[in-house]
Amino acid sequence: MKKPWSGRFKHKTSEKVEAFTESISFDKRLWKYDITGSIAHAKMLSKQGIISQKDSAAIVKGLMEIAENINSGKFGFRKELEDIHMNIESALSEKIGQAGKKLHTARSRNDQVSLDLRLYLKEETEEIISIINTLQKTFLEISERHMDAIMPGYTHLQRAQPVLLSHHFLAYVEMLQRDRNRFEDSVKRIDVLPLGSCAISGTTLPIDRTYTAKALGFKAISGNSIDAVSDRDFAIEFLSCSSITMMHLSRLAEELILWSTEEFRFIEISDEFTTGSSIMPQKKNPDVAELIRGKTGRVYGNLISLLTIMKGLPLSYNRDLQEDKLPVFDTVDTLKACLEIMTEMLPGIKFRTERMRTSAGEAYSTATDIAEYLVKKDVPFREAHEITGKIVLYCIEKDITLQSLELEKLKAFSPVISKDIFSVLDPAESVKARSTYGGTSPSEVRRQIKRYKKILK
Amino acid sequence: MKKPWSGRFKHKTSEKVEAFTESISFDKRLWKYDITGSIAHAKMLSKQGIISQKDSAAIVKGLMEIAENINSGKFGFRKELEDIHMNIESALSEKIGQAGKKLHTARSRNDQVSLDLRLYLKEETEEIISIINTLQKTFLEISERHMDAIMPGYTHLQRAQPVLLSHHFLAYVEMLQRDRNRFEDSVKRIDVLPLGSCAISGTTLPIDRTYTAKALGFKAISGNSIDAVSDRDFAIEFLSCSSITMMHLSRLAEELILWSTEEFRFIEISDEFTTGSSIMPQKKNPDVAELIRGKTGRVYGNLISLLTIMKGLPLSYNRDLQEDKLPVFDTVDTLKACLEIMTEMLPGIKFRTERMRTSAGEAYSTATDIAEYLVKKDVPFREAHEITGKIVLYCIEKDITLQSLELEKLKAFSPVISKDIFSVLDPAESVKARSTYGGTSPSEVRRQIKRYKKILK
Amino acid sequence: MKKPWSGRFKHKTSEKVEAFTESISFDKRLWKYDITGSIAHAKMLSKQGIISQKDSAAIVKGLMEIAENINSGKFGFRKELEDIHMNIESALSEKIGQAGKKLHTARSRNDQVSLDLRLYLKEETEEIISIINTLQKTFLEISERHMDAIMPGYTHLQRAQPVLLSHHFLAYVEMLQRDRNRFEDSVKRIDVLPLGSCAISGTTLPIDRTYTAKALGFKAISGNSIDAVSDRDFAIEFLSCSSITMMHLSRLAEELILWSTEEFRFIEISDEFTTGSSIMPQKKNPDVAELIRGKTGRVYGNLISLLTIMKGLPLSYNRDLQEDKLPVFDTVDTLKACLEIMTEMLPGIKFRTERMRTSAGEAYSTATDIAEYLVKKDVPFREAHEITGKIVLYCIEKDITLQSLELEKLKAFSPVISKDIFSVLDPAESVKARSTYGGTSPSEVRRQIKRYKKILK
Amino acid sequence: MKKPWSGRFKHKTSEKVEAFTESISFDKRLWKYDITGSIAHAKMLSKQGIISQKDSAAIVKGLMEIAENINSGKFGFRKELEDIHMNIESALSEKIGQAGKKLHTARSRNDQVSLDLRLYLKEETEEIISIINTLQKTFLEISERHMDAIMPGYTHLQRAQPVLLSHHFLAYVEMLQRDRNRFEDSVKRIDVLPLGSCAISGTTLPIDRTYTAKALGFKAISGNSIDAVSDRDFAIEFLSCSSITMMHLSRLAEELILWSTEEFRFIEISDEFTTGSSIMPQKKNPDVAELIRGKTGRVYGNLISLLTIMKGLPLSYNRDLQEDKLPVFDTVDTLKACLEIMTEMLPGIKFRTERMRTSAGEAYSTATDIAEYLVKKDVPFREAHEITGKIVLYCIEKDITLQSLELEKLKAFSPVISKDIFSVLDPAESVKARSTYGGTSPSEVRRQIKRYKKILK
């Protein structure tokens, strides 16, 4: 099979080199975008009189037949044709003859591959945004269903203060909202037409890039041809956004794993979302959450791959850039799979709210409430903190709870303490009292749910 | 020195632990933001009646004196006070007594450190955006000064097509513009007030977060207290934006190094920006460019550090987060230094435009122009490409240039070739003819310069 | 101050460039190794008759005085002299005149900096090995002290089978042993003399590299001068070994954090090794463990930094290599600090062995023992596994323990079950029965402790 | 299809979860090692009387038939059976009935997967070592063939001193030798039998691990069952060794790319190992070298993936570990392909030695020789360096070569200069004179070739 660029060569490419350099085994995934781009390109060429209307029509028809062939699995991809671009162009020429040889006018694989990847990533990013939206809604639903559940809030994985389970889940809604916004911002830099940059410097033919951009739905047109074929920022930015989202999922996964332990016993993941052990008959493992946590490493690795690839490359296109595709594809697949399985797993989780509430009341978790109680009685905070610390230490040594302390005992620590102290020691009261913006009180949490319902609808 | 949280403890922290856990040695850099935040906090507390006007005034006055002390180098930072927050609070209490002990009312170091880092990063990001702007302008100036310079455009580091030096530099203006936009987008996620989230769940005291946000110039207020103290997305996003910018600088650095070689000889960096060898008396090395290229690794490393730190952390605050500061500080310093030194080095570079132009005319770099010439004479592009390939091969074997081929010889390759072919073989004509949007023609390059002047002013 | 390489330059280095390119602010840390190397070099030069005995003696004396000055803090490092090498050489020439100008004969900063870094890393790696050794011994001591402690062994953070606490800690002894072996192997590649490679190609002067190697205690001499000045493998390998060790420490840290939770309550870290909260008076946080876990990200980042720096660099020395030092220094400091603080923290930890043992007996953790019991009665393992699974499910639904099942009930699941089943349900018996090599039985654990005592002594 | 661990479960795994958690799509690659391991395990079980000789024989026969089926592509892998282990065990039970259900006695997938991966990595590492050996020999052959070729040695990519091309290539032999040694060292930590560790704590059955180790050719047996199922150090170490080797290849690739430019013109890569452009007919691109350089990022990414995955995981086995396989497999494939294609490409490269030699004589590259000439005439090196710097500056300003300076002119710079100076200015003499160990002289290079021939044979 003759290479489309073989004119200047005396010897054929070695087969090992073909195997080493081919990308068709993975970039065939871009076929849809390649054909869409070629159709728009062919129409522009004829509109500008660079090729005839007849040739253009033949090209469009041919490409659509090829699309059907690929879609139905009948297309035979050939490694010796290197990549998706040459596979499709060759098939087109075989099918429609001379007209097919005109398709590559005023373009290069350098701008074509950037076009394909941008069309692909734009579509995928929009889908990811929509999946994130669904996961956020799932959190809202669960939050509404469990408005009564009080759990210990943790810092340093030590019980800190009682919080609403809903408040805890809304934290993830916030993270996901930032993820969405980040992906949305990144689309601005994906949504740029590179076609027309050709190999590096543009073309001498009278193309109309605005037409092509409109046909393909691009909001902007690249302003510098050298940059356009050298640039993979949009792919790195996608990997970076994905890494942050995976990091969020890894934190959630970690919590689900912790809460599933015998020690926490806050949740039970349903049988459908756990697996067993090949040797230990009693085991029920939170494998899905563990795999999500593990796959975070995979996405980080993809990010560092592409950053490394681009480091120190002189302009413009270098073949190193071909290595951009696998990390991007793998990240798209991994991120979508993790977001989706999380979305499906969460609603089936059974929350042991009784146990959560008990835990929330232990370990002196309302100590801060005492300190703030003292502040309201005009004790400077730093002193209030110290007084409370001493009360806690006393309880630890006596192995008693804050609630079980007698008023007289409490007065010994500070004379300003009176009977009303006991109301602040109750976790439910503690939660209710934190009603400032962003706080954990039921009223505030309901307000945030309402706010997000509006944002997400 | 007693720890401010020592009430509940029976034994003192070990000195080794103090040395291991302290952050004052590096977070003292945040003193300005810590004090600004505390002043706004104190004013809010008094406005809300949580502390008295008198106490608030004493606090503000005390903090301003401390600021002066630090600024003039007279403040003694103490490791046993752990961090910048406790160093300042302790100094305040020493200075103004009881009132100082009220400052930490309704806040925690968890929301305070997030506040400080956000104030710091917002300011630094805005400064970085401004430095990028200056570098872009520098490129525009150089581009305007060298509008006549034609150089070889490279793909695969092989000469591909002639381009304008100005067009090449505008590619960097494009990259930097994306960098700016990315930093600008990131500010939306930095510019959020976390204060009022306290340790994890908000406070029972009647604070006014809107007041504080306004006082500190924040555009938004965090909507979930648990998220607010757990979140370092804004820092990771900063490191990610910085990594991409450094990657761009590493590509530019690589080119400056290549162009400085004896082999390329496209540029000469001035004596002021090169250094010599301790052993080889003739050497003049492009050290600045090499260091910029090397420092890219440093910033990538910082990004992967923070991503790793955050992976799998359960909510909310964990002490691991303290490790966010060094990678952020180091990246701010590195990125600013690299951008600034590049901005200063570029104007002094001497461009050997004569040599560039000669190189641009060699190596059959106008072969694509022949192919497009043939297309205009109705040869399908794929055939035109092959015909041209054969012409090039013929020239290589004869060791002659395209320009030196006789018309008859050319006609033997394709009968459609006529005398007008010779005009397309001239690099200057080749460049001039690429006048579509984003192309390398002088007219188009001037248009892009004009466009950017408007954007950057 | 004139640069030692200024002969060929007409203009002075810009001050900003000096600030950007200097390394003295961090490589001054190598002063001891630089001087040691220079002394050996001077002696070799005079032995070979390249300089006189008198000059050599003056150099040695001068260098030793400089060493004293630096050691006592009296030496003034100067940024305009770039690095530690030039700072010392200049001071020497100021002190002893002409003879000082002869020291740099037959060497370059290119081989000199490699020498310094190798001497430094060899010493530090040996120290790290020794600290690891101490940490291993600490684990052995704790293991011996707690031979009776039975805890749940976890897979997927679910209780799997009862194990000895000592067995669990011996797992870390194994990891640390691999770490040691890895560091020891790496020393082979550090322990190579680069001096004599000069700038890139060796020297025309009759040096004796064997003499210098012996004087400095190197086991090998670099065999290729170009490689010697280009190579930073030994530093990357150090960072890689360190990353794996930090990963191990991060796993241990994670466990200490988990075990310190209210939910696990397996351990209590002493007051000396925990810190409190600025707002929540009751908190006692495992900060040291959290910071160790976090610092893992820092060391990973250092590894990726240097890998990135070296990627795609043409031979031989490039200034990018200067960026090797900070990641190496930071890793040495971080790793040593983490190993040491862990070594000090562990002995003071209070193990709540009663609670561990109770936990070990819950959650059907001896189910595998039932399956193996059935295997011994000739039930194929896969069937035994299924039968046991059903027994466990029955118990879960009835909310009873395995031990509380009546024999008749058990027989209903499998007729081969007889009274002796009850002995395998006891965690202590379960542990005792796992006496194969590497198993958790007390006899085997004692054997492993003994084995390690021999290895570590 | 019933899961082998389904006894304790009431509900079936969701299909989406099956798709998310399965590993058979990639771990089927381990089938050979899985079967080898199972055969050894079955024999040990019968030797120990845990299963009968008859059962063992049936298992072995069944497994060998399965191996044949897989090898010939007739085996149907099933996703619902999760992984390679369960696919093979299930097929075995279908084939031989009850005996098949006994194979999993005294083992778990936790130790089994570690066994498979170790057998695989041991074999692959040994193959990689052998491929490295071949690449080293290729360098030796090329070096011997081009002993006369003198080229410029570079520091900072500036011509520094003339070196032999052979000397330059021997630098890569050195790097590869370290790579080999590193891989060899790593094998010590791969070559350890984990089987017998079972799920986490060993087994109550009387297994003989020494027998299994011997049968499978392992040099050591894991000493701690908890560690054995938690440990992936050997995989990380493999990725780290691979990253360093790829880094070396990326440097070589960079040089081949540079040397192929029109500007350097040091080499011509053969048509078989280059590819053309879809648009520019004259292009001949060093794609293979570019892809090798790019693939470095991929391997770095794999390293950071696994490091991230392992960070902060509590002991022992967690499902996250399943994510170890893809980065390892991808690295094995990438590294082997890059080493092999490089080995095949190098011998066909045409070296333009005439041009190399000319370049070596330009740019004052023998200036160091003048300085050392002066040293031999008793000028202190630092002064000699400065004198030579001034000579070079003079030549630059006059635009003349060192060789063309008249003796009188030279004497004006230093009176000690006499006629013999001209011999040191010749690149060939310069090279010849650097004959100390590791230097670039032909005699020394020949010695190093001889040394390596012995090492590599």
PDB file of C-alpha atoms in Angstrom, chain B residues 70-228:
ATOM      1  CA  ILE B  70       6.930  42.777  61.074  1.00  0.00           C
ATOM      2  CA  ASN B  71       7.408  45.076  58.127  1.00  0.00           C
ATOM      3  CA  SER B  72      10.421  46.667  59.707  1.00  0.00           C
ATOM      4  CA  GLY B  73      11.911  43.316  60.674  1.00  0.00           C
ATOM      5  CA  LYS B  74      11.526  43.860  64.393  1.00  0.00           C
ATOM      6  CA  PHE B  75       9.012  41.126  65.076  1.00  0.00           C
ATOM      7  CA  GLY B  76      10.374  37.965  66.704  1.00  0.00           C
ATOM      8  CA  PHE B  77       8.648  34.887  65.260  1.00  0.00           C
ATOM      9  CA  ARG B  78       8.502  31.959  67.665  1.00  0.00           C
ATOM     10  CA  LYS B  79       8.445  28.331  66.537  1.00  0.00           C
ATOM     11  CA  GLU B  80       6.695  27.134  69.652  1.00  0.00           C
ATOM     12  CA  LEU B  81       3.719  29.265  68.576  1.00  0.00           C
ATOM     13  CA  GLU B  82       3.429  27.024  65.510  1.00  0.00           C
ATOM     14  CA  ASP B  83       2.160  29.319  62.814  1.00  0.00           C
ATOM     15  CA  ILE B  84       1.586  32.873  61.687  1.00  0.00           C
ATOM     16  CA  HIS B  85      -1.908  32.945  63.168  1.00  0.00           C
ATOM     17  CA  MET B  86      -0.826  32.090  66.697  1.00  0.00           C
ATOM     18  CA  ASN B  87       2.283  34.253  66.501  1.00  0.00           C
ATOM     19  CA  ILE B  88       0.205  37.278  65.700  1.00  0.00           C
ATOM     20  CA  GLU B  89      -2.597  36.506  68.136  1.00  0.00           C
ATOM     21  CA  SER B  90      -0.134  35.950  70.971  1.00  0.00           C
ATOM     22  CA  ALA B  91       1.711  39.156  70.209  1.00  0.00           C
ATOM     23  CA  LEU B  92      -1.613  40.956  70.209  1.00  0.00           C
ATOM     24  CA  SER B  93      -2.609  39.620  73.609  1.00  0.00           C
ATOM     25  CA  GLU B  94       0.772  40.548  75.033  1.00  0.00           C
ATOM     26  CA  LYS B  95       0.328  44.009  73.659  1.00  0.00           C
ATOM     27  CA  ILE B  96      -3.317  44.805  74.478  1.00  0.00           C
ATOM     28  CA  GLY B  97      -4.283  42.243  77.110  1.00  0.00           C
ATOM     29  CA  GLN B  98      -7.831  40.887  77.475  1.00  0.00           C
ATOM     30  CA  ALA B  99      -9.169  42.366  74.237  1.00  0.00           C
ATOM     31  CA  GLY B 100      -6.607  40.361  72.281  1.00  0.00           C
ATOM     32  CA  LYS B 101      -8.058  37.159  73.652  1.00  0.00           C
ATOM     33  CA  LYS B 102     -11.347  38.009  71.981  1.00  0.00           C
ATOM     34  CA  LEU B 103     -10.042  38.176  68.431  1.00  0.00           C
ATOM     35  CA  HIS B 104     -10.318  34.448  67.816  1.00  0.00           C
ATOM     36  CA  THR B 105     -14.054  34.504  68.599  1.00  0.00           C
ATOM     37  CA  ALA B 106     -16.164  32.875  65.894  1.00  0.00           C
ATOM     38  CA  ARG B 107     -13.277  31.695  63.794  1.00  0.00           C
ATOM     39  CA  SER B 108     -10.805  28.826  63.689  1.00  0.00           C
ATOM     40  CA  ARG B 109      -7.389  28.448  62.165  1.00  0.00           C
ATOM     41  CA  ASN B 110      -9.136  26.168  59.670  1.00  0.00           C
ATOM     42  CA  ASP B 111     -11.048  29.014  58.031  1.00  0.00           C
ATOM     43  CA  GLN B 112      -8.369  31.569  58.829  1.00  0.00           C
ATOM     44  CA  VAL B 113      -5.585  29.841  56.919  1.00  0.00           C
ATOM     45  CA  SER B 114      -7.862  29.368  53.938  1.00  0.00           C
ATOM     46  CA  LEU B 115      -8.660  33.086  54.095  1.00  0.00           C
ATOM     47  CA  ASP B 116      -4.980  34.050  54.211  1.00  0.00           C
ATOM     48  CA  LEU B 117      -4.048  31.794  51.317  1.00  0.00           C
ATOM     49  CA  ARG B 118      -6.924  33.060  49.205  1.00  0.00           C
ATOM     50  CA  LEU B 119      -6.048  36.715  49.825  1.00  0.00           C
ATOM     51  CA  TYR B 120      -2.435  35.929  48.972  1.00  0.00           C
ATOM     52  CA  LEU B 121      -3.172  33.923  45.824  1.00  0.00           C
ATOM     53  CA  LYS B 122      -5.677  36.444  44.532  1.00  0.00           C
ATOM     54  CA  GLU B 123      -3.110  39.198  44.751  1.00  0.00           C
ATOM     55  CA  GLU B 124      -0.325  37.097  43.260  1.00  0.00           C
ATOM     56  CA  THR B 125      -2.487  35.785  40.442  1.00  0.00           C
ATOM     57  CA  GLU B 126      -3.423  39.314  39.506  1.00  0.00           C
ATOM     58  CA  GLU B 127       0.236  40.256  39.504  1.00  0.00           C
ATOM     59  CA  ILE B 128       1.107  37.257  37.364  1.00  0.00           C
ATOM     60  CA  ILE B 129      -1.586  38.241  34.887  1.00  0.00           C
ATOM     61  CA  SER B 130      -0.034  41.670  34.693  1.00  0.00           C
ATOM     62  CA  ILE B 131       3.470  40.256  34.134  1.00  0.00           C
ATOM     63  CA  ILE B 132       2.131  38.005  31.381  1.00  0.00           C
ATOM     64  CA  ASN B 133       0.587  41.090  29.827  1.00  0.00           C
ATOM     65  CA  THR B 134       3.981  42.796  29.795  1.00  0.00           C
ATOM     66  CA  LEU B 135       5.640  39.784  28.218  1.00  0.00           C
ATOM     67  CA  GLN B 136       2.973  39.728  25.527  1.00  0.00           C
ATOM     68  CA  LYS B 137       3.607  43.386  24.796  1.00  0.00           C
ATOM     69  CA  THR B 138       7.306  42.662  24.545  1.00  0.00           C
ATOM     70  CA  PHE B 139       6.583  40.070  21.891  1.00  0.00           C
ATOM     71  CA  LEU B 140       4.423  42.550  20.017  1.00  0.00           C
ATOM     72  CA  GLU B 141       7.184  45.152  20.054  1.00  0.00           C
ATOM     73  CA  ILE B 142       9.790  42.693  18.799  1.00  0.00           C
ATOM     74  CA  SER B 143       7.374  41.479  16.172  1.00  0.00           C
ATOM     75  CA  GLU B 144       6.761  44.965  14.899  1.00  0.00           C
ATOM     76  CA  ARG B 145      10.456  45.712  14.853  1.00  0.00           C
ATOM     77  CA  HIS B 146      11.169  42.631  12.714  1.00  0.00           C
ATOM     78  CA  MET B 147       8.288  42.570  10.273  1.00  0.00           C
ATOM     79  CA  ASP B 148      10.695  41.869   7.407  1.00  0.00           C
ATOM     80  CA  ALA B 149      12.370  38.869   8.971  1.00  0.00           C
ATOM     81  CA  ILE B 150      11.578  35.586   7.262  1.00  0.00           C
ATOM     82  CA  MET B 151      12.657  32.361   8.914  1.00  0.00           C
ATOM     83  CA  PRO B 152      12.053  28.668   8.312  1.00  0.00           C
ATOM     84  CA  GLY B 153       8.937  27.384  10.046  1.00  0.00           C
ATOM     85  CA  TYR B 154       9.574  23.955  11.532  1.00  0.00           C
ATOM     86  CA  THR B 155       7.567  20.807  11.983  1.00  0.00           C
ATOM     87  CA  HIS B 156       9.393  17.817  13.469  1.00  0.00           C
ATOM     88  CA  LEU B 157      12.289  20.313  13.750  1.00  0.00           C
ATOM     89  CA  GLN B 158      12.638  19.953   9.981  1.00  0.00           C
ATOM     90  CA  ARG B 159      12.236  23.067   7.883  1.00  0.00           C
ATOM     91  CA  ALA B 160       8.673  23.019   6.671  1.00  0.00           C
ATOM     92  CA  GLN B 161       7.598  26.348   5.187  1.00  0.00           C
ATOM     93  CA  PRO B 162       8.898  29.909   5.368  1.00  0.00           C
ATOM     94  CA  VAL B 163       7.217  32.023   8.018  1.00  0.00           C
ATOM     95  CA  LEU B 164       7.618  35.488   9.448  1.00  0.00           C
ATOM     96  CA  LEU B 165       9.641  35.685  12.658  1.00  0.00           C
ATOM     97  CA  SER B 166       6.815  37.940  13.875  1.00  0.00           C
ATOM     98  CA  HIS B 167       4.291  35.219  13.129  1.00  0.00           C
ATOM     99  CA  HIS B 168       6.369  32.790  15.154  1.00  0.00           C
ATOM    100  CA  PHE B 169       6.451  35.170  18.115  1.00  0.00           C
ATOM    101  CA  LEU B 170       2.730  35.819  17.854  1.00  0.00           C
ATOM    102  CA  ALA B 171       2.265  32.107  18.515  1.00  0.00           C
ATOM    103  CA  TYR B 172       3.640  32.793  22.000  1.00  0.00           C
ATOM    104  CA  VAL B 173       1.317  35.767  22.384  1.00  0.00           C
ATOM    105  CA  GLU B 174      -1.562  33.360  21.735  1.00  0.00           C
ATOM    106  CA  MET B 175      -0.261  30.855  24.305  1.00  0.00           C
ATOM    107  CA  LEU B 176       0.185  33.596  26.870  1.00  0.00           C
ATOM    108  CA  GLN B 177      -3.303  34.881  26.147  1.00  0.00           C
ATOM    109  CA  ARG B 178      -4.722  31.466  26.981  1.00  0.00           C
ATOM    110  CA  ASP B 179      -2.562  31.436  30.110  1.00  0.00           C
ATOM    111  CA  ARG B 180      -4.009  34.779  31.152  1.00  0.00           C
ATOM    112  CA  ASN B 181      -7.555  33.662  30.500  1.00  0.00           C
ATOM    113  CA  ARG B 182      -6.967  30.520  32.492  1.00  0.00           C
ATOM    114  CA  PHE B 183      -5.581  32.493  35.439  1.00  0.00           C
ATOM    115  CA  GLU B 184      -8.489  34.922  35.161  1.00  0.00           C
ATOM    116  CA  ASP B 185     -10.984  32.073  35.265  1.00  0.00           C
ATOM    117  CA  SER B 186      -9.207  30.609  38.281  1.00  0.00           C
ATOM    118  CA  VAL B 187      -9.629  33.841  40.214  1.00  0.00           C
ATOM    119  CA  LYS B 188     -13.392  33.229  40.265  1.00  0.00           C
ATOM    120  CA  ARG B 189     -12.699  30.212  42.446  1.00  0.00           C
ATOM    121  CA  ILE B 190     -10.095  31.932  44.622  1.00  0.00           C
ATOM    122  CA  ASP B 191     -12.254  34.988  45.234  1.00  0.00           C
ATOM    123  CA  VAL B 192     -14.532  33.366  47.834  1.00  0.00           C
ATOM    124  CA  LEU B 193     -14.652  34.235  51.542  1.00  0.00           C
ATOM    125  CA  PRO B 194     -14.203  31.130  53.740  1.00  0.00           C
ATOM    126  CA  LEU B 195     -14.193  33.000  57.060  1.00  0.00           C
ATOM    127  CA  GLY B 196     -17.206  32.201  59.182  1.00  0.00           C
ATOM    128  CA  SER B 197     -16.933  28.487  58.446  1.00  0.00           C
ATOM    129  CA  CYS B 198     -14.964  28.245  61.673  1.00  0.00           C
ATOM    130  CA  ALA B 199     -13.643  24.789  62.516  1.00  0.00           C
ATOM    131  CA  ILE B 200     -16.090  22.848  60.356  1.00  0.00           C
ATOM    132  CA  SER B 201     -19.726  23.699  60.964  1.00  0.00           C
ATOM    133  CA  GLY B 202     -20.012  27.454  61.354  1.00  0.00           C
ATOM    134  CA  THR B 203     -20.705  29.175  64.636  1.00  0.00           C
ATOM    135  CA  THR B 204     -23.522  29.801  67.115  1.00  0.00           C
ATOM    136  CA  LEU B 205     -22.533  33.473  67.309  1.00  0.00           C
ATOM    137  CA  PRO B 206     -24.422  36.028  65.191  1.00  0.00           C
ATOM    138  CA  ILE B 207     -21.684  36.863  62.672  1.00  0.00           C
ATOM    139  CA  ASP B 208     -22.207  38.805  59.421  1.00  0.00           C
ATOM    140  CA  ARG B 209     -20.239  37.147  56.644  1.00  0.00           C
ATOM    141  CA  THR B 210     -21.459  39.559  53.993  1.00  0.00           C
ATOM    142  CA  TYR B 211     -19.906  42.421  55.887  1.00  0.00           C
ATOM    143  CA  THR B 212     -16.542  40.662  56.111  1.00  0.00           C
ATOM    144  CA  ALA B 213     -16.635  39.680  52.438  1.00  0.00           C
ATOM    145  CA  LYS B 214     -17.264  43.263  51.440  1.00  0.00           C
ATOM    146  CA  ALA B 215     -14.552  44.570  53.754  1.00  0.00           C
ATOM    147  CA  LEU B 216     -12.020  42.210  52.222  1.00  0.00           C
ATOM    148  CA  GLY B 217     -13.178  42.637  48.628  1.00  0.00           C
ATOM    149  CA  PHE B 218     -14.426  39.095  48.054  1.00  0.00           C
ATOM    150  CA  LYS B 219     -16.946  38.543  45.273  1.00  0.00           C
ATOM    151  CA  ALA B 220     -18.503  35.436  46.832  1.00  0.00           C
ATOM    152  CA  ILE B 221     -19.036  33.705  50.180  1.00  0.00           C
ATOM    153  CA  SER B 222     -18.466  29.979  50.648  1.00  0.00           C
ATOM    154  CA  GLY B 223     -21.800  28.152  50.838  1.00  0.00           C
ATOM    155  CA  ASN B 224     -20.778  25.143  52.902  1.00  0.00           C
ATOM    156  CA  SER B 225     -18.635  25.291  56.001  1.00  0.00           C
ATOM    157  CA  ILE B 226     -17.366  21.695  55.760  1.00  0.00           C
ATOM    158  CA  ASP B 227     -16.256  22.198  52.189  1.00  0.00           C
ATOM    159  CA  ALA B 228     -14.720  25.565  52.959  1.00  0.00           C
TER     160      ALA B 228
END
